[in-house]
PDB file of C-alpha atoms in Angstrom:
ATOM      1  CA  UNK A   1       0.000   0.000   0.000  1.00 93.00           C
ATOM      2  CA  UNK A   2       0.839   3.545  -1.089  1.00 95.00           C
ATOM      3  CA  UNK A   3       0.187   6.945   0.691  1.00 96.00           C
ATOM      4  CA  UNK A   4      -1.139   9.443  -1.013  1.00 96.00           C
ATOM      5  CA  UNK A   5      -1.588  13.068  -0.292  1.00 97.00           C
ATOM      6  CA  UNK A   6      -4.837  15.193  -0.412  1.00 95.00           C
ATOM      7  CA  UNK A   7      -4.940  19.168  -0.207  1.00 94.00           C
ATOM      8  CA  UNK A   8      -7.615  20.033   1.758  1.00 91.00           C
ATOM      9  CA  UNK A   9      -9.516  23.995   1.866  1.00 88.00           C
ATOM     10  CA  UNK A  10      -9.558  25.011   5.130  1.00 84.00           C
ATOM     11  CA  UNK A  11     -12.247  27.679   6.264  1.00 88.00           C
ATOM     12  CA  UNK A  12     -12.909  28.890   9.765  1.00 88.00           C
ATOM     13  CA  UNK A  13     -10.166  26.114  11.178  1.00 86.00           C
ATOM     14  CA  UNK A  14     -12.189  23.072   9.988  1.00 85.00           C
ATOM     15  CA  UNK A  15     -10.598  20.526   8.360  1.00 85.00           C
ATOM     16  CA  UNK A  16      -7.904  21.056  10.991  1.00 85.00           C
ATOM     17  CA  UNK A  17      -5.206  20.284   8.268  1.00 86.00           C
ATOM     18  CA  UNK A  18      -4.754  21.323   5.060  1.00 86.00           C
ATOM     19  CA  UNK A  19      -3.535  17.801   3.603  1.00 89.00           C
ATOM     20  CA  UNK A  20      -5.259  14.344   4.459  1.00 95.00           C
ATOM     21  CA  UNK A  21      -3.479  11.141   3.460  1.00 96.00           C
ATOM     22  CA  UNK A  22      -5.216   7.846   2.317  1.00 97.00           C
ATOM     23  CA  UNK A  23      -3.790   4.410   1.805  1.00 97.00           C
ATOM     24  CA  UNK A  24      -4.027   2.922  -1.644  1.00 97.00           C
ATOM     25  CA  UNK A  25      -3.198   0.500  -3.935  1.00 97.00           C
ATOM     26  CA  UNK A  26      -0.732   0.517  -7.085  1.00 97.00           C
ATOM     27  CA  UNK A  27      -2.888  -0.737 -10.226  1.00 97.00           C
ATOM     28  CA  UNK A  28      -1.061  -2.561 -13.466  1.00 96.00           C
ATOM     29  CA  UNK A  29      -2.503   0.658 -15.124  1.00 95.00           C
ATOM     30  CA  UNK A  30      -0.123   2.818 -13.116  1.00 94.00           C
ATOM     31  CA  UNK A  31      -3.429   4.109 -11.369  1.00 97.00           C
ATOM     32  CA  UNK A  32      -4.095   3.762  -7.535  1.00 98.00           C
ATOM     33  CA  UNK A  33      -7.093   2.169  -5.998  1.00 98.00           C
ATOM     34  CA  UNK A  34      -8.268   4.308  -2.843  1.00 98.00           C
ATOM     35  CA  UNK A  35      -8.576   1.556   0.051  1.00 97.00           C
ATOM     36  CA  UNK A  36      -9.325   3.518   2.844  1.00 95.00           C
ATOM     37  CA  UNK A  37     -12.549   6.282   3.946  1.00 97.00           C
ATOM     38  CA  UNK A  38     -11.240   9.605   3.825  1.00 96.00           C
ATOM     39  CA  UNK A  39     -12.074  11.557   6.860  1.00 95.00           C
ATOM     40  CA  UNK A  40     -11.779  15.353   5.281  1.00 94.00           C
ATOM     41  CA  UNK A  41     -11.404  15.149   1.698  1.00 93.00           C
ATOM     42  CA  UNK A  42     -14.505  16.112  -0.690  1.00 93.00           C
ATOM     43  CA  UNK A  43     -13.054  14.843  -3.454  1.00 95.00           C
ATOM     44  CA  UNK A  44     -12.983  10.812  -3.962  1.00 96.00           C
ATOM     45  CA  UNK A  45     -14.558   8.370  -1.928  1.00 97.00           C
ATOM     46  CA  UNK A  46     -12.887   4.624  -1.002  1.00 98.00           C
ATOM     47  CA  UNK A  47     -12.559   2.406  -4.140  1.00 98.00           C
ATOM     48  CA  UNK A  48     -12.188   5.116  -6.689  1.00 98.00           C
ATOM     49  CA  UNK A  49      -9.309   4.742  -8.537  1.00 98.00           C
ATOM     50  CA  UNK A  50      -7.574   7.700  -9.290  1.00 98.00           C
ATOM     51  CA  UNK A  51      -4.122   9.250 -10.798  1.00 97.00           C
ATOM     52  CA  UNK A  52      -1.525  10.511  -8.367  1.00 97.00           C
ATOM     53  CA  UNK A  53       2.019  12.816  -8.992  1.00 96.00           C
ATOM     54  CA  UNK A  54       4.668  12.830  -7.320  1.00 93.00           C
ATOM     55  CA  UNK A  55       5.855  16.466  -6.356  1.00 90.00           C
ATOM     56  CA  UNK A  56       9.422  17.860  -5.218  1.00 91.00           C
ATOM     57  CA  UNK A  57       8.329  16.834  -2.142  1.00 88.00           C
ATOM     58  CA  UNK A  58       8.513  13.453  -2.747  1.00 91.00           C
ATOM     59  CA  UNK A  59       5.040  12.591  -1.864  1.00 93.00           C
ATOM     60  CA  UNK A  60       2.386  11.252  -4.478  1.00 95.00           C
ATOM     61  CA  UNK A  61      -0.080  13.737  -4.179  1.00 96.00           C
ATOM     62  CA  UNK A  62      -3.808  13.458  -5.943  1.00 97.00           C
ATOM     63  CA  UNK A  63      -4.777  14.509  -9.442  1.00 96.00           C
ATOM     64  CA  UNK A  64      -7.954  13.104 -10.137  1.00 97.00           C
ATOM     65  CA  UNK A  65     -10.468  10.656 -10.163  1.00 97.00           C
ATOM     66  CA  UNK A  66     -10.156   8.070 -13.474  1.00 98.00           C
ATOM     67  CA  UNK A  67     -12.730   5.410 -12.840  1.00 97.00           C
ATOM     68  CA  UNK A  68     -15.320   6.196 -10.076  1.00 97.00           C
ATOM     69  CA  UNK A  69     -16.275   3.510  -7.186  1.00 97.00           C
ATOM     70  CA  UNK A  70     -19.914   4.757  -7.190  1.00 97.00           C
ATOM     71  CA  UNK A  71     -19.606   5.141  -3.122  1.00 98.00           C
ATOM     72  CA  UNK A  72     -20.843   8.242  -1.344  1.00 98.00           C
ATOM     73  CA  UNK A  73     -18.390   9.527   1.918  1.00 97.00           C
ATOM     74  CA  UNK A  74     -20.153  10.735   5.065  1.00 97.00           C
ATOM     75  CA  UNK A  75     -18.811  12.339   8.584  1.00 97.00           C
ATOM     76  CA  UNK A  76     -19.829  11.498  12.099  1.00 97.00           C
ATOM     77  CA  UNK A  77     -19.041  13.377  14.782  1.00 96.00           C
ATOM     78  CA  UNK A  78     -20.603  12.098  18.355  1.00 97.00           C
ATOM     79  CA  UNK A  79     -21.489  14.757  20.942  1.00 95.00           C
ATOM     80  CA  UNK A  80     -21.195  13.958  25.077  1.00 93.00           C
ATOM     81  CA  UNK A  81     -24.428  13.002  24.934  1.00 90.00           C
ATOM     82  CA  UNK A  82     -24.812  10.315  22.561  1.00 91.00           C
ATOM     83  CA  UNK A  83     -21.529   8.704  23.687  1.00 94.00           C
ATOM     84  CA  UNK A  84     -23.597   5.520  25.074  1.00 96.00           C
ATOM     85  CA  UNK A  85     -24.987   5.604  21.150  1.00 96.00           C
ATOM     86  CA  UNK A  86     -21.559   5.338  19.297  1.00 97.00           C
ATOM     87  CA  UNK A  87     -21.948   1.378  18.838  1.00 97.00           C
ATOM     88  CA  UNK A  88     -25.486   1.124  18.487  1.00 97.00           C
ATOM     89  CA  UNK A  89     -25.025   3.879  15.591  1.00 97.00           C
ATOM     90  CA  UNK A  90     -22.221   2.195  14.335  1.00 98.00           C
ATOM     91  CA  UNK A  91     -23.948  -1.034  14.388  1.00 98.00           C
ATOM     92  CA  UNK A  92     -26.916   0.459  12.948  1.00 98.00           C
ATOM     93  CA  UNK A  93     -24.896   1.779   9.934  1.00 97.00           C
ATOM     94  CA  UNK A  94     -23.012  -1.870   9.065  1.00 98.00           C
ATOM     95  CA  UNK A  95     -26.110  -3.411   8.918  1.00 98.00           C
ATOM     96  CA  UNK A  96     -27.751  -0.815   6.417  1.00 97.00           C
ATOM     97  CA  UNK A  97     -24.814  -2.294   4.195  1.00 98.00           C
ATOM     98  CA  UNK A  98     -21.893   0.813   5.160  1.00 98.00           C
ATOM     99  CA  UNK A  99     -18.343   0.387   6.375  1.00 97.00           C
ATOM    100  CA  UNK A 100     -16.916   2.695   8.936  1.00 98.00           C
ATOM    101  CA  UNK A 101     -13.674   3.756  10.344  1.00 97.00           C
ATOM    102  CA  UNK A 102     -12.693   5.698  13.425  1.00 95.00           C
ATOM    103  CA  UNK A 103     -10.300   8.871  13.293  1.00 92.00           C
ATOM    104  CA  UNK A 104     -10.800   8.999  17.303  1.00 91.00           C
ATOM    105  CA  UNK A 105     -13.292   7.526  20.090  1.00 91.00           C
ATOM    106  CA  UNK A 106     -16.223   9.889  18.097  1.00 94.00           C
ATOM    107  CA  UNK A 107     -15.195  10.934  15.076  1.00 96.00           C
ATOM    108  CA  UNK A 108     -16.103   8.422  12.400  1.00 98.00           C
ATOM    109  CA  UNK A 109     -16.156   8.404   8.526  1.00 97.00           C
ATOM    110  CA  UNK A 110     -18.975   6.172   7.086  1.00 98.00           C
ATOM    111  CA  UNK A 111     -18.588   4.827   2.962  1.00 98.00           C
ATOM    112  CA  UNK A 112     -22.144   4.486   1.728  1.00 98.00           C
ATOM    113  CA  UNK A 113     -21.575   1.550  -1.642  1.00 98.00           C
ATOM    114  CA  UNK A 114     -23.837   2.378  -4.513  1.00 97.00           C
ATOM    115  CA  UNK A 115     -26.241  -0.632  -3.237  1.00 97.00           C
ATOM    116  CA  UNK A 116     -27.530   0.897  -0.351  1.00 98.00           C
ATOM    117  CA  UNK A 117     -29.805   3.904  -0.317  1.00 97.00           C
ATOM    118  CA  UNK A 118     -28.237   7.080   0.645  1.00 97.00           C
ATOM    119  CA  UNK A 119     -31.280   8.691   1.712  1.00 97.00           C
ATOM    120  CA  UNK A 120     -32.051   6.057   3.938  1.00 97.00           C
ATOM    121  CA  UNK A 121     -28.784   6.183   5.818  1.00 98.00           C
ATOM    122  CA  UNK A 122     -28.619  10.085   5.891  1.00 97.00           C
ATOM    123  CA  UNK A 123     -32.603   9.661   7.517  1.00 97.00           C
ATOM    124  CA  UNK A 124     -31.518   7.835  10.209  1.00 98.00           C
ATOM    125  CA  UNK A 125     -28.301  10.216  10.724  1.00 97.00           C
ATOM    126  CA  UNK A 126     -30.804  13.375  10.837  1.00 97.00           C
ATOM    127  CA  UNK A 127     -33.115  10.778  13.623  1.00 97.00           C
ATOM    128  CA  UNK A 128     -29.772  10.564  15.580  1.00 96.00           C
ATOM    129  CA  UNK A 129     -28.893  14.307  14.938  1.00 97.00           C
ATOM    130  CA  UNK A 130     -32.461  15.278  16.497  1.00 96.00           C
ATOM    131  CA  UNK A 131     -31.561  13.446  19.569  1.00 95.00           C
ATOM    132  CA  UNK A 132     -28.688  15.032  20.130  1.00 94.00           C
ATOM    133  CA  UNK A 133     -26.343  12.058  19.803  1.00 94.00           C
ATOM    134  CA  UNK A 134     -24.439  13.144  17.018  1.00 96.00           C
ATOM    135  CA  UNK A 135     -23.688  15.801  14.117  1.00 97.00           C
ATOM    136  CA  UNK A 136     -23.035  14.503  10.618  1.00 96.00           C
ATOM    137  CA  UNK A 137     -21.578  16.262   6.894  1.00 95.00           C
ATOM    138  CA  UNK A 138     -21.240  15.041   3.464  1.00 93.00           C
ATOM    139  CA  UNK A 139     -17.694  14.172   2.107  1.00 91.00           C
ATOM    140  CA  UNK A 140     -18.337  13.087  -1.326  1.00 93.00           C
ATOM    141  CA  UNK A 141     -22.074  12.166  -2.811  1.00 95.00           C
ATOM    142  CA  UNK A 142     -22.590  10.466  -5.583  1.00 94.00           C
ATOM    143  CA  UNK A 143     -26.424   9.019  -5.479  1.00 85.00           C
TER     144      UNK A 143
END
């Protein structure tokens, strides 16, 4: 697996970085197959397959998407309040058909595959956000 770089826009602070890095894999085609969720980026999604350059820096940095995955990136960020919720959320979201993965004990990026209905994920996100349990963006959306 292969690193590679993301520039990020910061406004206001938020992302807290202004590069993101995501694992991937070398294809024959000299592409790279994104294999992890981003957590900031708004630009690809896990399984896209995309073309990278390596700068003066050394690092392979993004250029753009070449062959789409299909798979919508959300964000969830879990207030004090919904701590108790974080597996039954998480649990909740696996079984609608999404993968997850945690940046820290309540900040969680969520990959939404082209089989499973977006709007029915992002429904029960808004149920959660109404309860107070968590706050949620879009990354990249694609259905």
């Amino acid at each position: 697996m292969d690193k590679i770089m993301l520039r990020l826009s910061v406004v206001d602070d938020y992302p807290p970085a202004a590069s993101e890095g995501v694992w991937a894999e070398r294809l024959a085609d000299g592409c790279y197959r994104i294999a992890n969720i981003p957590f900031y980026s708004q630009e690809l999604c896990s399984g896209d397959e995309v073309q990278v350059r390596t700068e003066a820096d050394g690092l392979q940095w993004f250029c753009e998407v070449v062959r789409s995955s299909g798979n919508s990136t959300l964000r969830l960020i879990f207030m004090v309040a919904g701590e108790a919720q974080i597996n039954p959320v998480l649990q909740r979201i696996s079984d609608l058909g999404c993968r997850w993965e945690g940046f820290s004990q309540r900040f969680y990026s969520v990959n939404v595959p082209p089989s499973v209905s977006l709007d029915t994920v992002l429904d029960y996100l808004q149920e959660c956000f109404e309860q107070d349990w968590l706050d949620y963006e879009t990354g990249l959306l694609r259905q």
